[in-house]
Amino acid sequence: MKVLQIAINDLRLFMVNRGNLVGLLAIPVGMTIILGIFIPSGRPSRIRVDLIDHDAGEVSAQFLQSLRQANSSIVLCPLDNDPEDFCQMEGDSTLGTEQALERVREGDSLALIEIPPGFSEQVRAFEPVRIRYVSLESFSAPSFIRQAVEAALTRVNGAVIASRIGAAVLPGSIVDEGYPQRVYTRAAELWEESPASVDFVLSAGEAPDPSSAPDLGGFGQSVPGMGSMFALFTVLGGMGILVGEKKQWTLQRLATMPITRAQLLGGKILSRFSLGTLQYGVVFAIGVVTGINFGRDLVALVLVILTFTLTCTALSFALGGFLKNEQQAAGVTNLLGLTLAPLGGAWWPLELVPPFMRVVGHVSPVAWAMDSYTSLMFRNGELQDVLVPLLVLAGMSAALFGFGIKRFRYEL
Amino acid sequence: MQSMVVTHDLTKTFRRPDGSEVQAVKGVELEIHKGEIFSLLGPNGAGKTTTISMMSGLLEPTQGDALIGGHSISKQPLQAKRLIGVVPQDIALYPSLNARQNLEFFGKMYDLRGNDLSGRVEEVLSFIGLTDRQKDKVDTFSGGMKRRLNVGVGLLHRPELVFMDEPTVGIDPQSRRRILDTVKQLRDEQGMTVLYTTHLMEEAQELSDRVGIIDHGEVIALGTQGDLIQQVGEEDQLVFAVGDQAVDSGLLQQIRDQVPGVTRTSYDPPGPGGESVTNTSGLILIQAKRGRKALPDILQITNRAGVEIQSVEVREPDLEAVFLNLTGRALRD
C-alpha cells in the first residue's frame, strides 16, 4: 500500500510541473508525427538476401532471374551488390557458408539461399535436388522471401516439365537433340512474359493509396522509435527528481518513517516505471490513429514495452547513485538519451547502418527493443521470436537494479 | 524514571573519498527520560545531526545501538520509528504541493487513514497556525511558515518522542519564539519526550530539563543545567570587545599570570561565527573567579599593551562557560 502511495505522490509531483507535461505529451507527439511524415517508409525499400551459387549454371541463372522478378525488393548478395555496397560486403566479392549464416543470425541479411553444385544438370535430368533456404523468420509466418523463392522454383520446374512433355509427345524421328533445350528456353521466356505478377510493397501498414493519402509508412519506424526514446528520456529524468528529493531532504524524511527500504525504493521504481509506460502509451496512441501494423502478437508487444521500460528504470537507478545535483542528472539524461536512442535504432532502422555499428548499437537497450518491434510489427513475429531480446533486456534490468540498489544512499 | 531513549556505544565512521576515515560520532552513551526535553548542545560539526540520524534510523551505526522505547533501531526499526517524529534541520517538504497535501502524504506514511488522517491534519494545522494557509503551495511560504510546517509533519502521528534537529536555524526571532513555545507545549501539554539539538546556548538553557554537551563526536558533559554549571565552579566569564585590534597571545598570557582569580583566557577574532551569529568585533574571553573584582587589573594590563577596550560584559556562569571550560573554545568556534 505504501509503495503505491509513494508512487502516486511521485506521479502527482510530476504532473503538477507543467514543464514535465510538455515533455511527456507535446514534444514526443510532435516529434513522432514529424518523423512519421518525413520518413517515407519505416523500412528500407530493398531487402538483402544472401546467395551462394555453387552451380552457376543456366538453370540456376534462370532461377535467380525468376526470383528477382518474383520480388523486385530482393537484392541478391553479393551478386547484385551496388557501388554503395548495399550488401555490406565491405570489399568481399564472395560469401562463405559460415559467413552467410552469421549474417542471417545477426540480421545483416534476411535470408540465405544456397544453390547446390550440379543444380542445373539435375533439374534438367528431372532428378531430385534441393535448394537450401535459411531464415530466422518463423515458419508459421508468411514470408515474402520464401514465397518469392517458391514462385521462382515453380517457374524453373514448370519450364523443365514443359520441355520434357514437349519431347515426350512428339515422335522420336522429329525430335532432335536440341529440342528439349529449345522448349525449355521458350518456356522460361514465356514465364518471364507471364502477364500476372505480384508487386511487393514493403510497408508497416496497409498499402497506401499514393493518389489520395499521405505515406504513413514512416510511422512504423517513428512510433516504436520515438516511443522508446521518450520512454528512456522520461524514466532517466527520474534521476534528477530523486537527486532533488535527496537535496530537499524529503527522501531522508521518508527514511525516518515506518517504511521499509524495499517499500521506499519500490514506490520510487513504480512511479518511474509507470511514467515510462505512460510515455509509450502516448506515442503508441499515434500509431493507433495512423493505423500502423502492431503485428499479430499484442501480448508480446506489451511485454517488450514493459521489459524495456523496466530496463530504463533500472538504468536510472544504477546511475542515480553517482549524481550530486539536478544539473548533473539533466546532463546525463540528455547524453544517454541522445546517444542510446540513435545508437539503438530509434531514429532510423539499424539495417541502414554498417554491421559494426549494429553490433555496437546493441550496447543500447533501445536496440534490443527495436529488434523486437521489427520482429513483431514488420515480420509479424510472435513471442518466441522476441524471447532473446526480452531475455537480454531482463538480464540488463536485473544487473542494473542489483548495482543501483546496492549503491543506493539516502544522502547526496 | 522511565527511559525513552538509551544509546550504547553509538558510533559512526565515514569514509572520505580519499579512502581515509573520519569518526563523526564516538561511542555516545545517552539516556533520555520519558517526558523530558533533552538538549544536545554543541558547535556545528560536533556530531549532533549524525547522532540524531542514527537514532532515527536514517544512518546505520558503525557500532553500538539505540533503543527507542525499548526497541532497537537497528534490529526493530519499524517498531522504533513508529514512536518517533523527526523534525529535520532541512525543510523536508514538497514545495510544489500545498501544506495540506504535504501533511496528508506524510500522515499516510505513518499509517493514518480516512477520518483519522483528516482529523489529525486539521489538528496539526491549527497547532502550527497554518489552517488558513493550508491550500497554499509550500514554495509560497515564508521561512518561518515552512519551519512550522516542517515541525508539524513530525507531530502528525502523535509520537511519544520527537527529534528536533536545530529547528530554528535561519528564521526570524518571532518564528523562533513560536517554535520554542511549541517545544515546551509538546512536553507540558502532550507529555512528549523531545530530543532537541542546537548550537545556541540560549535555546538549550531555556528549554532543557537536561543537557548533553557534544564536541568532536563525543558527549563531554551530561546533566541538568545546574549540574553542569557546578562543574565550572563559580567562575564568571568576562567578555571584552576590542574591535579589529590585534591581540597577541602574550597579552592573554600576561592576564592569566598577573590577575588573581583568572583561570582561562582566549581570543575570538571578528568574523562569521555560527550559522546565526556574526562577530563584528574581536572578543577577549576570560574565565575568572569573582570576575568583577578582577576587572580593574585586566583593564590596566590591556591599557598598558595599547589595546583599547570598547565594551565589557560580565557573564554569570552558563552553558557557554561550561563549554568553554571543557573545550577551551567558544560554542560558535
XYZ file of C-alpha atoms in Angstrom:
745
model
C 0.000 0.000 0.000
C 2.764 2.418 0.930
C 4.570 1.513 -2.294
C 1.508 2.635 -4.208
C 1.098 5.811 -2.143
C 4.727 6.796 -2.706
C 4.340 6.115 -6.433
C 1.087 8.103 -6.625
C 2.693 11.008 -4.784
C 5.632 10.954 -7.201
C 3.266 10.950 -10.169
C 1.402 13.884 -8.661
C 4.673 15.763 -8.167
C 5.498 15.045 -11.807
C 2.111 16.186 -13.066
C 1.968 19.452 -11.135
C 5.015 20.598 -13.060
C 3.684 21.808 -16.389
C 7.110 21.546 -17.970
C 7.009 17.817 -17.349
C 3.664 17.550 -19.135
C 5.130 19.262 -22.175
C 7.960 16.737 -22.098
C 5.523 13.865 -21.697
C 2.940 14.890 -24.278
C 3.708 17.726 -26.648
C 7.316 17.026 -27.626
C 7.002 13.241 -28.128
C 3.747 13.594 -30.061
C 5.175 16.376 -32.225
C 8.408 14.549 -32.995
C 6.679 11.256 -33.718
C 4.308 12.911 -36.161
C 7.041 14.927 -37.871
C 9.335 11.920 -38.257
C 6.457 9.684 -39.283
C 5.553 12.068 -42.096
C 9.048 12.843 -43.287
C 10.393 9.302 -43.205
C 8.724 7.913 -46.348
C 8.752 4.371 -45.064
C 9.760 2.809 -41.858
C 11.855 0.140 -43.533
C 14.306 0.205 -46.440
C 12.757 -0.428 -49.847
C 15.253 -3.221 -50.602
C 15.934 -6.459 -48.802
C 19.297 -8.152 -48.524
C 19.163 -11.883 -49.312
C 22.472 -13.707 -49.355
C 23.161 -16.076 -52.211
C 25.729 -18.830 -52.579
C 25.524 -20.351 -56.052
C 27.672 -23.479 -56.223
C 26.138 -24.373 -59.595
C 26.468 -21.179 -61.625
C 24.664 -22.945 -64.469
C 21.965 -21.924 -66.883
C 19.064 -23.186 -64.779
C 20.347 -21.568 -61.613
C 20.711 -18.282 -63.563
C 17.149 -18.750 -64.739
C 16.033 -19.408 -61.173
C 17.738 -16.252 -59.899
C 16.227 -14.181 -62.669
C 12.811 -15.545 -61.750
C 13.495 -14.728 -58.111
C 14.272 -11.106 -58.964
C 11.082 -10.911 -60.953
C 9.025 -12.519 -58.215
C 10.065 -9.813 -55.756
C 11.813 -6.730 -57.031
C 12.704 -5.689 -53.474
C 15.143 -8.573 -53.119
C 18.803 -7.761 -53.630
C 20.852 -10.939 -54.035
C 24.126 -10.509 -52.212
C 26.834 -10.273 -53.327
C 25.681 -10.945 -56.910
C 23.553 -7.798 -57.254
C 25.563 -5.538 -54.942
C 25.671 -1.894 -55.972
C 28.524 0.653 -55.825
C 27.201 1.902 -52.455
C 27.749 -1.603 -51.096
C 24.125 -2.158 -50.163
C 25.066 -5.760 -49.466
C 27.572 -4.575 -46.841
C 30.254 -6.844 -48.245
C 32.995 -4.410 -47.278
C 35.173 -5.329 -50.249
C 34.451 -9.073 -50.363
C 33.128 -10.358 -53.659
C 32.167 -13.828 -52.409
C 30.381 -15.245 -49.410
C 31.299 -18.389 -47.481
C 28.544 -20.520 -45.964
C 29.577 -19.807 -42.354
C 29.858 -16.101 -43.055
C 26.448 -16.051 -44.673
C 24.857 -17.970 -41.808
C 26.360 -15.468 -39.354
C 24.952 -12.588 -41.398
C 21.491 -14.116 -41.194
C 21.849 -14.699 -37.458
C 22.941 -11.084 -36.971
C 20.126 -9.783 -39.114
C 22.546 -8.381 -41.702
C 20.602 -10.254 -44.345
C 17.093 -11.593 -44.052
C 17.772 -14.985 -45.643
C 20.371 -17.236 -47.258
C 19.735 -19.138 -50.470
C 22.336 -21.792 -51.250
C 22.174 -23.494 -54.663
C 23.955 -26.869 -54.673
C 26.546 -27.937 -57.298
C 25.028 -29.665 -60.314
C 21.684 -27.973 -59.783
C 21.177 -27.174 -63.473
C 22.028 -30.658 -64.652
C 19.911 -32.361 -62.043
C 16.919 -30.148 -62.778
C 17.196 -30.878 -66.473
C 17.538 -34.561 -65.744
C 14.456 -34.255 -63.586
C 16.371 -35.607 -60.630
C 15.537 -34.531 -57.066
C 17.593 -31.551 -55.990
C 17.148 -29.217 -53.029
C 17.936 -25.521 -52.597
C 18.908 -24.578 -49.072
C 16.882 -21.719 -47.594
C 17.911 -20.258 -44.196
C 15.991 -17.532 -42.386
C 15.266 -16.508 -38.812
C 11.646 -15.962 -39.672
C 9.038 -18.109 -38.081
C 7.810 -20.772 -40.483
C 4.300 -20.141 -39.282
C 4.551 -16.581 -40.525
C 4.018 -15.654 -44.142
C 7.395 -14.827 -45.664
C 7.658 -12.784 -48.809
C 11.191 -14.072 -49.445
C 10.164 -17.696 -49.081
C 7.169 -17.047 -51.306
C 9.425 -15.500 -53.941
C 11.779 -18.496 -53.790
C 8.864 -20.880 -54.218
C 7.500 -18.836 -57.120
C 10.888 -18.885 -58.879
C 11.239 -22.632 -58.368
C 7.765 -23.143 -59.785
C 8.863 -21.344 -62.955
C 12.056 -23.381 -63.249
C 10.232 -26.634 -62.634
C 7.462 -25.566 -64.994
C 9.922 -24.886 -67.809
C 11.604 -28.250 -67.270
C 8.265 -30.040 -67.263
C 7.282 -28.213 -70.437
C 10.470 -29.326 -72.206
C 10.030 -32.949 -71.115
C 6.382 -33.002 -72.139
C 7.288 -31.406 -75.459
C 9.902 -34.088 -76.113
C 7.626 -36.900 -74.994
C 4.548 -36.076 -77.105
C 6.379 -35.678 -80.444
C 7.535 -38.663 -82.481
C 11.185 -39.526 -81.851
C 12.010 -39.029 -85.602
C 11.326 -35.287 -85.493
C 12.828 -34.588 -82.072
C 16.451 -33.709 -82.470
C 18.968 -33.485 -79.596
C 18.498 -29.740 -79.000
C 14.709 -29.838 -78.995
C 14.129 -30.206 -75.232
C 16.541 -27.361 -74.624
C 14.693 -25.111 -77.085
C 11.387 -25.935 -75.454
C 12.876 -25.253 -72.030
C 14.271 -21.885 -73.155
C 10.998 -20.887 -74.775
C 9.006 -21.974 -71.725
C 11.293 -19.951 -69.481
C 10.843 -16.920 -71.746
C 7.087 -17.314 -71.579
C 7.262 -17.487 -67.778
C 9.099 -14.179 -67.823
C 6.458 -12.641 -70.028
C 3.650 -14.001 -67.876
C 1.165 -11.159 -67.503
C 0.254 -11.729 -63.849
C 2.787 -10.962 -61.169
C 2.874 -9.604 -57.614
C 4.212 -6.160 -56.864
C 5.618 -6.468 -53.340
C 5.310 -3.293 -51.273
C 7.267 -3.040 -48.046
C 5.138 -1.086 -45.688
C 4.381 -1.275 -41.984
C 0.713 -0.627 -42.530
C -1.805 -1.086 -45.230
C -0.607 -0.301 -48.701
C -1.119 3.414 -49.151
C -3.017 4.939 -51.977
C -0.488 7.399 -53.380
C -3.126 9.453 -55.092
C -5.109 10.418 -52.025
C -3.426 9.766 -48.700
C -0.021 10.761 -47.352
C 2.520 7.955 -46.966
C 2.145 6.844 -43.354
C 4.707 4.059 -43.632
C 7.198 6.180 -41.664
C 5.113 5.844 -38.534
C 6.093 2.199 -38.434
C 9.584 3.426 -37.560
C 8.792 6.656 -35.735
C 6.206 5.228 -33.316
C 8.329 2.461 -31.736
C 11.495 4.546 -32.179
C 10.221 7.738 -30.610
C 8.249 5.748 -28.045
C 11.443 4.044 -26.915
C 13.471 7.234 -26.966
C 10.996 9.305 -24.980
C 10.313 6.478 -22.544
C 14.084 6.413 -21.987
C 14.153 10.201 -21.519
C 11.174 10.220 -19.170
C 12.480 7.427 -16.999
C 16.044 8.742 -16.900
C 14.587 12.122 -15.946
C 13.647 10.415 -12.696
C 17.310 10.567 -11.687
C 17.022 14.324 -11.327
C 13.831 14.033 -9.313
C 15.460 11.555 -6.931
C 18.501 13.802 -6.542
C 16.115 16.694 -5.882
C 14.335 14.647 -3.225
C 17.631 13.958 -1.507
C 18.549 17.619 -1.720
C 15.243 18.826 -0.266
C 15.541 16.051 2.347
C 12.111 14.541 1.727
C 13.705 11.198 0.876
C 15.621 11.214 4.149
C 12.462 12.185 5.991
C 10.680 9.203 4.453
C 13.553 7.009 5.605
C 12.890 8.029 9.214
C 9.254 6.934 8.935
C 7.960 3.409 9.495
C 8.636 2.325 5.914
C 10.992 -0.409 4.817
C 13.761 0.349 2.355
C 12.082 -2.023 -0.093
C 8.788 -0.102 0.141
C 10.505 3.212 -0.384
C 12.566 2.053 -3.357
C 9.610 0.082 -4.703
C 7.487 3.240 -4.723
C 10.180 5.218 -6.498
C 10.723 2.459 -9.059
C 6.987 2.040 -9.650
C 6.499 5.743 -10.305
C 9.301 5.904 -12.892
C 8.147 2.683 -14.482
C 4.575 3.984 -14.702
C 5.711 7.205 -16.322
C 7.761 5.257 -18.854
C 4.821 3.087 -19.863
C 2.560 6.144 -19.948
C 5.057 7.766 -22.288
C 4.986 4.709 -24.528
C 1.201 4.797 -24.429
C 1.122 8.408 -25.586
C 3.373 7.714 -28.581
C 1.784 4.387 -29.490
C -1.599 6.113 -29.494
C -0.327 7.977 -32.559
C 0.354 4.594 -34.117
C -3.234 3.581 -33.448
C -4.528 6.795 -35.018
C -2.319 6.444 -38.102
C -3.216 2.783 -38.427
C 0.223 1.198 -38.301
C 0.513 -2.555 -38.059
C 1.284 -3.612 -34.468
C 1.673 -7.239 -35.564
C -0.399 -10.187 -34.546
C 1.002 -10.804 -31.068
C -0.060 -7.865 -28.924
C 0.865 -9.670 -25.708
C 4.449 -9.910 -26.919
C 4.348 -6.243 -27.910
C 3.187 -5.218 -24.429
C 5.865 -7.432 -22.896
C 8.530 -5.653 -24.942
C 7.211 -2.267 -23.815
C 7.180 -3.311 -20.154
C 10.569 -5.011 -20.224
C 12.273 -2.125 -21.995
C 10.734 0.387 -19.575
C 11.948 -1.756 -16.698
C 15.471 -1.683 -18.142
C 15.329 2.117 -18.414
C 14.139 2.309 -14.803
C 16.986 0.063 -13.680
C 19.465 2.173 -15.643
C 18.216 5.336 -13.975
C 18.669 3.701 -10.552
C 22.135 2.438 -11.336
C 23.299 5.869 -12.448
C 21.319 7.878 -9.909
C 23.684 6.984 -7.092
C 26.569 8.803 -8.763
C 24.776 12.099 -9.216
C 25.143 15.031 -6.871
C 22.743 17.597 -8.281
C 19.924 18.110 -10.780
C 22.225 19.705 -13.345
C 24.366 16.580 -13.473
C 21.204 14.481 -13.754
C 19.895 16.592 -16.639
C 23.251 16.337 -18.408
C 23.419 12.561 -18.042
C 19.778 12.200 -19.150
C 20.395 14.188 -22.319
C 23.710 12.492 -23.009
C 22.314 8.986 -22.629
C 19.006 9.731 -24.323
C 20.672 11.281 -27.339
C 23.268 8.524 -27.712
C 21.441 5.348 -26.735
C 18.374 6.180 -28.833
C 20.052 6.699 -32.237
C 22.656 4.039 -31.467
C 19.855 1.573 -30.807
C 17.916 2.396 -33.961
C 15.239 4.693 -32.558
C 15.875 7.337 -35.194
C 16.470 5.091 -38.199
C 16.379 1.327 -38.750
C 19.584 -0.434 -37.745
C 19.528 -2.229 -41.097
C 20.695 1.026 -42.617
C 23.908 1.245 -40.620
C 27.156 -0.700 -41.198
C 27.403 -4.110 -39.499
C 29.909 -2.993 -36.851
C 27.583 -0.183 -35.829
C 24.810 -2.704 -35.487
C 26.961 -4.690 -33.102
C 27.954 -1.568 -31.155
C 24.333 -0.433 -31.151
C 23.307 -3.453 -29.138
C 25.051 -1.964 -26.136
C 21.940 0.170 -26.010
C 18.760 -1.407 -24.646
C 16.942 0.550 -27.351
C 18.468 -1.767 -29.980
C 17.009 -4.849 -28.310
C 13.629 -3.185 -28.060
C 13.769 -2.089 -31.696
C 14.793 -5.606 -32.782
C 11.695 -6.863 -31.015
C 9.427 -4.264 -32.599
C 10.859 -5.107 -36.012
C 10.148 -8.805 -35.462
C 6.643 -8.184 -34.184
C 5.483 -5.285 -36.320
C 7.322 -5.802 -39.612
C 7.776 -9.547 -39.743
C 4.566 -10.484 -37.957
C 6.586 -12.417 -35.413
C 5.378 -13.915 -32.171
C 6.570 -14.069 -28.593
C 9.060 -16.834 -29.392
C 10.699 -14.547 -31.959
C 11.438 -11.878 -29.361
C 12.432 -14.133 -26.494
C 16.146 -13.412 -26.933
C 15.807 -9.601 -26.852
C 13.383 -9.891 -23.935
C 15.832 -12.050 -22.005
C 18.676 -9.651 -22.755
C 16.600 -6.693 -21.532
C 15.531 -8.619 -18.435
C 19.163 -9.518 -17.758
C 20.229 -5.897 -18.139
C 17.441 -4.872 -15.748
C 18.487 -7.392 -13.107
C 22.151 -6.389 -13.269
C 21.411 -2.658 -13.215
C 18.865 -2.945 -10.377
C 21.300 -5.040 -8.362
C 24.027 -2.472 -8.811
C 21.735 0.521 -8.263
C 20.081 -0.805 -5.124
C 23.435 -1.786 -3.646
C 24.824 1.674 -4.288
C 21.685 3.495 -3.171
C 22.226 6.003 -0.383
C 19.733 8.355 1.171
C 22.296 11.135 1.318
C 23.841 13.003 -1.582
C 12.341 7.490 35.887
C 11.381 5.627 32.691
C 13.806 5.769 29.771
C 12.615 6.742 26.310
C 15.989 6.576 24.596
C 19.053 4.618 25.585
C 22.135 4.605 23.397
C 25.067 2.335 23.888
C 28.448 2.944 22.285
C 26.760 4.707 19.370
C 29.475 5.240 16.787
C 29.557 6.398 13.191
C 32.595 6.324 10.956
C 32.529 7.815 7.469
C 34.911 7.030 4.677
C 36.258 10.044 2.834
C 36.686 9.988 -0.955
C 40.465 9.639 -0.478
C 39.880 6.410 1.477
C 40.681 7.798 4.900
C 38.142 7.511 7.696
C 36.615 10.076 9.998
C 34.779 9.198 13.174
C 31.838 11.582 13.330
C 30.303 10.089 16.479
C 32.388 8.263 19.053
C 30.759 5.840 21.409
C 27.891 8.024 22.559
C 26.144 6.801 25.716
C 22.892 8.604 26.428
C 19.739 8.052 28.397
C 16.772 10.308 27.753
C 13.887 10.132 30.193
C 10.261 9.954 29.221
C 8.589 13.374 29.181
C 11.723 15.496 29.321
C 13.283 17.935 26.915
C 16.830 16.822 26.417
C 19.134 19.156 24.504
C 22.194 18.046 22.667
C 24.310 21.193 22.653
C 27.421 21.547 20.557
C 29.061 23.629 17.846
C 28.477 22.994 14.164
C 30.137 19.770 13.060
C 30.128 18.326 16.578
C 28.119 15.261 15.507
C 24.616 16.275 16.625
C 22.901 15.579 13.307
C 24.791 12.311 12.790
C 23.738 11.173 16.270
C 20.094 12.039 15.651
C 20.259 10.420 12.184
C 21.412 7.145 13.713
C 18.741 7.314 16.423
C 16.038 7.906 13.811
C 17.145 5.064 11.550
C 18.406 7.198 8.696
C 22.021 6.201 9.198
C 23.168 2.782 10.231
C 25.532 2.943 13.207
C 29.027 1.649 12.547
C 28.970 0.340 16.080
C 26.573 0.329 19.012
C 22.822 0.758 19.064
C 19.984 2.985 20.202
C 16.902 1.703 21.984
C 13.766 3.750 21.333
C 11.035 2.868 23.797
C 12.820 -0.445 24.239
C 13.065 -1.201 20.500
C 16.442 -1.432 18.850
C 16.666 0.999 15.926
C 18.960 -1.481 14.159
C 17.011 -4.672 14.782
C 13.414 -3.453 15.100
C 13.461 -0.277 13.011
C 9.764 -0.173 12.175
C 8.633 -0.528 15.802
C 11.156 2.103 16.879
C 10.256 4.510 14.070
C 6.556 4.371 14.943
C 7.405 6.035 18.237
C 9.474 8.804 16.667
C 8.589 12.053 14.976
C 11.511 13.675 13.229
C 11.886 17.386 12.569
C 14.994 17.638 10.408
C 17.268 20.635 10.189
C 16.433 20.980 6.480
C 12.963 21.957 5.319
C 11.929 18.462 4.260
C 8.717 19.272 2.393
C 7.455 19.062 -1.186
C 7.460 22.700 -2.314
C 5.106 22.127 -5.245
C 2.398 20.652 -3.006
C 0.299 22.655 -0.595
C 0.545 22.389 3.189
C -2.386 20.029 3.490
C -1.153 17.723 0.713
C 2.231 17.514 2.416
C 0.669 16.616 5.751
C -1.708 14.089 4.187
C 1.045 12.301 2.301
C 3.389 12.056 5.274
C 0.448 11.098 7.500
C -0.231 8.109 5.251
C 3.360 7.031 5.710
C 2.558 6.855 9.442
C -0.411 4.604 8.624
C -3.016 7.297 9.258
C -6.099 6.831 7.084
C -9.508 8.324 6.395
C -11.079 10.356 9.199
C -8.111 9.782 11.491
C -5.848 11.313 8.906
C -8.008 14.323 8.059
C -8.765 14.962 11.736
C -5.107 14.823 12.650
C -4.163 17.084 9.743
C -6.682 19.666 10.964
C -5.296 19.498 14.494
C -1.712 19.892 13.356
C -2.581 22.761 11.010
C -4.264 24.510 13.896
C -1.377 23.747 16.277
C 1.205 25.254 13.934
C -1.081 28.141 12.962
C -1.372 27.367 9.252
C -5.075 26.468 8.957
C -5.810 29.483 6.798
C -2.845 28.768 4.505
C -3.426 25.019 4.133
C -4.304 25.231 0.425
C -1.262 27.341 -0.478
C 1.772 25.790 -2.061
C 4.709 25.463 0.272
C 7.022 27.355 -2.067
C 4.915 30.464 -1.435
C 5.528 30.250 2.329
C 7.937 32.366 4.362
C 10.900 30.654 6.013
C 9.116 30.675 9.366
C 5.952 29.126 7.968
C 7.962 26.383 6.279
C 9.724 25.703 9.576
C 6.383 25.412 11.368
C 5.059 23.017 8.752
C 8.314 21.085 8.990
C 7.639 20.719 12.717
C 4.002 19.817 12.065
C 4.907 16.837 9.867
C 6.937 15.402 12.727
C 3.938 15.628 15.071
C 1.290 14.096 12.808
C 1.089 10.670 14.410
C 1.304 11.936 17.999
C 4.764 10.466 18.536
C 5.965 9.684 22.030
C 9.373 11.011 21.099
C 10.239 13.976 18.877
C 13.692 14.541 17.435
C 14.220 18.187 16.596
C 17.443 18.921 14.794
C 18.195 22.650 15.065
C 14.613 23.573 14.141
C 15.164 27.316 14.475
C 18.056 27.695 12.051
C 17.725 30.628 9.708
C 14.404 32.065 10.840
C 13.228 35.364 12.247
C 13.013 35.926 16.029
C 9.215 35.806 16.031
C 9.083 32.407 14.356
C 11.877 31.171 16.611
C 9.892 32.197 19.682
C 6.867 30.378 18.335
C 8.813 27.176 17.793
C 10.442 27.303 21.223
C 6.994 27.739 22.785
C 5.747 24.812 20.702
C 8.522 22.592 22.017
C 7.594 23.439 25.594
C 3.931 22.795 24.822
C 4.769 19.355 23.485
C 6.288 18.407 26.786
C 3.939 20.245 29.108
C 0.604 19.636 27.381
C 1.128 16.468 25.372
C 3.670 14.688 27.532
C 6.054 14.111 24.643
C 9.738 13.482 25.038
C 11.875 15.849 22.978
C 15.456 15.470 21.875
C 16.486 18.941 20.756
C 19.807 19.667 19.122
C 21.198 23.162 18.970
C 24.391 25.124 18.873
C 22.695 28.023 20.617
C 23.278 28.026 24.322
C 20.271 30.304 24.949
C 17.863 27.786 23.422
C 19.298 24.902 25.394
C 19.117 26.946 28.579
C 15.525 27.974 28.013
C 14.156 24.582 27.005
C 16.112 21.812 28.565
C 15.446 19.647 31.543
C 18.817 18.084 30.874
C 21.633 18.873 28.505
C 24.293 16.778 26.828
C 27.259 18.726 25.528
C 28.781 17.185 22.419
C 32.061 18.083 20.774
C 34.079 16.251 18.117
C 31.578 13.390 18.209
C 31.831 12.795 21.954
C 29.418 13.663 24.723
C 31.745 15.520 27.072
C 29.214 16.518 29.727
C 25.709 15.494 30.623
C 23.261 16.581 33.296
C 20.881 19.286 34.390
C 21.967 22.852 33.780
C 22.669 23.242 37.495
C 24.867 20.131 37.476
C 26.839 21.327 34.510
C 27.363 24.868 35.733
C 28.553 23.475 39.018
C 31.317 21.709 37.091
C 32.677 25.111 36.104
C 32.545 26.325 39.693
C 31.662 29.898 40.490
C 33.627 31.400 37.639
C 32.328 34.391 35.715
C 33.037 34.987 32.100
C 34.385 38.427 31.216
C 33.918 39.479 27.604
C 35.987 42.418 26.332
C 35.136 43.778 22.870
C 38.271 45.054 21.129
C 37.050 45.768 17.609
C 39.522 44.769 14.940
C 42.652 45.395 17.025
C 45.223 42.619 17.047
C 45.506 40.663 20.287
C 48.606 38.560 20.713
C 48.946 35.513 22.884
C 51.460 37.330 25.080
C 48.762 39.667 26.343
C 46.487 36.757 27.192
C 49.339 35.004 28.988
C 50.080 38.203 30.954
C 46.466 38.442 32.120
C 46.493 34.785 33.184
C 49.744 35.209 35.115
C 49.186 38.572 36.753
C 45.487 38.812 37.614
C 44.384 36.836 40.664
C 41.377 34.533 40.027
C 41.825 34.285 36.217
C 41.819 30.640 35.151
C 41.498 30.802 31.369
C 41.846 33.320 28.548
C 41.078 33.163 24.842
C 40.676 35.464 21.870
C 37.762 35.266 19.467
C 38.565 37.278 16.322
C 35.919 39.216 14.371
C 34.159 37.442 11.523
C 31.487 34.869 10.918
C 30.744 32.579 13.796
C 27.951 30.023 13.917
C 25.096 29.936 11.416
C 23.175 32.770 13.001
C 25.937 34.644 14.806
C 28.444 37.029 13.308
C 31.134 38.739 15.345
C 31.523 42.339 14.361
C 34.228 42.775 16.975
C 37.131 40.737 18.273
C 36.457 39.423 21.781
C 38.823 38.625 24.657
C 37.148 35.918 26.746
C 38.350 35.469 30.322
C 37.216 32.977 32.971
C 37.742 34.330 36.431
C 36.562 33.683 39.978
C 34.974 36.863 41.291
C 35.173 38.415 37.847
C 34.083 41.905 38.818
C 36.955 42.154 41.276
C 39.477 41.137 38.591
C 38.179 43.727 36.150
C 40.391 46.747 37.116
C 43.591 44.688 36.899
C 42.689 43.341 33.487
C 41.866 46.811 32.157
C 45.182 48.086 33.444
C 47.103 45.365 31.566
C 45.215 45.867 28.306
C 45.721 49.622 28.625
C 49.468 49.121 29.043
C 49.512 46.879 25.993
C 47.800 49.602 23.977
C 44.622 47.610 23.377
C 41.575 49.828 23.613
C 38.604 48.107 25.259
C 35.339 49.135 23.579
C 32.933 47.382 25.940
C 32.958 44.954 28.842
C 30.388 42.328 29.763
C 30.405 40.170 32.873
C 28.507 36.901 32.399
C 27.397 34.710 35.225
C 28.257 31.024 34.742
C 26.155 29.431 31.972
C 26.315 26.593 29.466
C 28.596 28.653 27.250
C 31.004 28.878 30.137
C 30.697 25.166 30.682
C 31.584 24.516 27.056
C 34.464 26.943 27.216
C 35.656 25.342 30.389
C 35.513 21.882 28.888
C 36.942 22.607 25.446
C 38.797 25.899 25.666
C 36.661 27.156 22.770
C 33.501 29.178 22.421
C 30.419 27.244 21.260
C 30.336 29.003 17.936
C 34.037 28.373 17.152
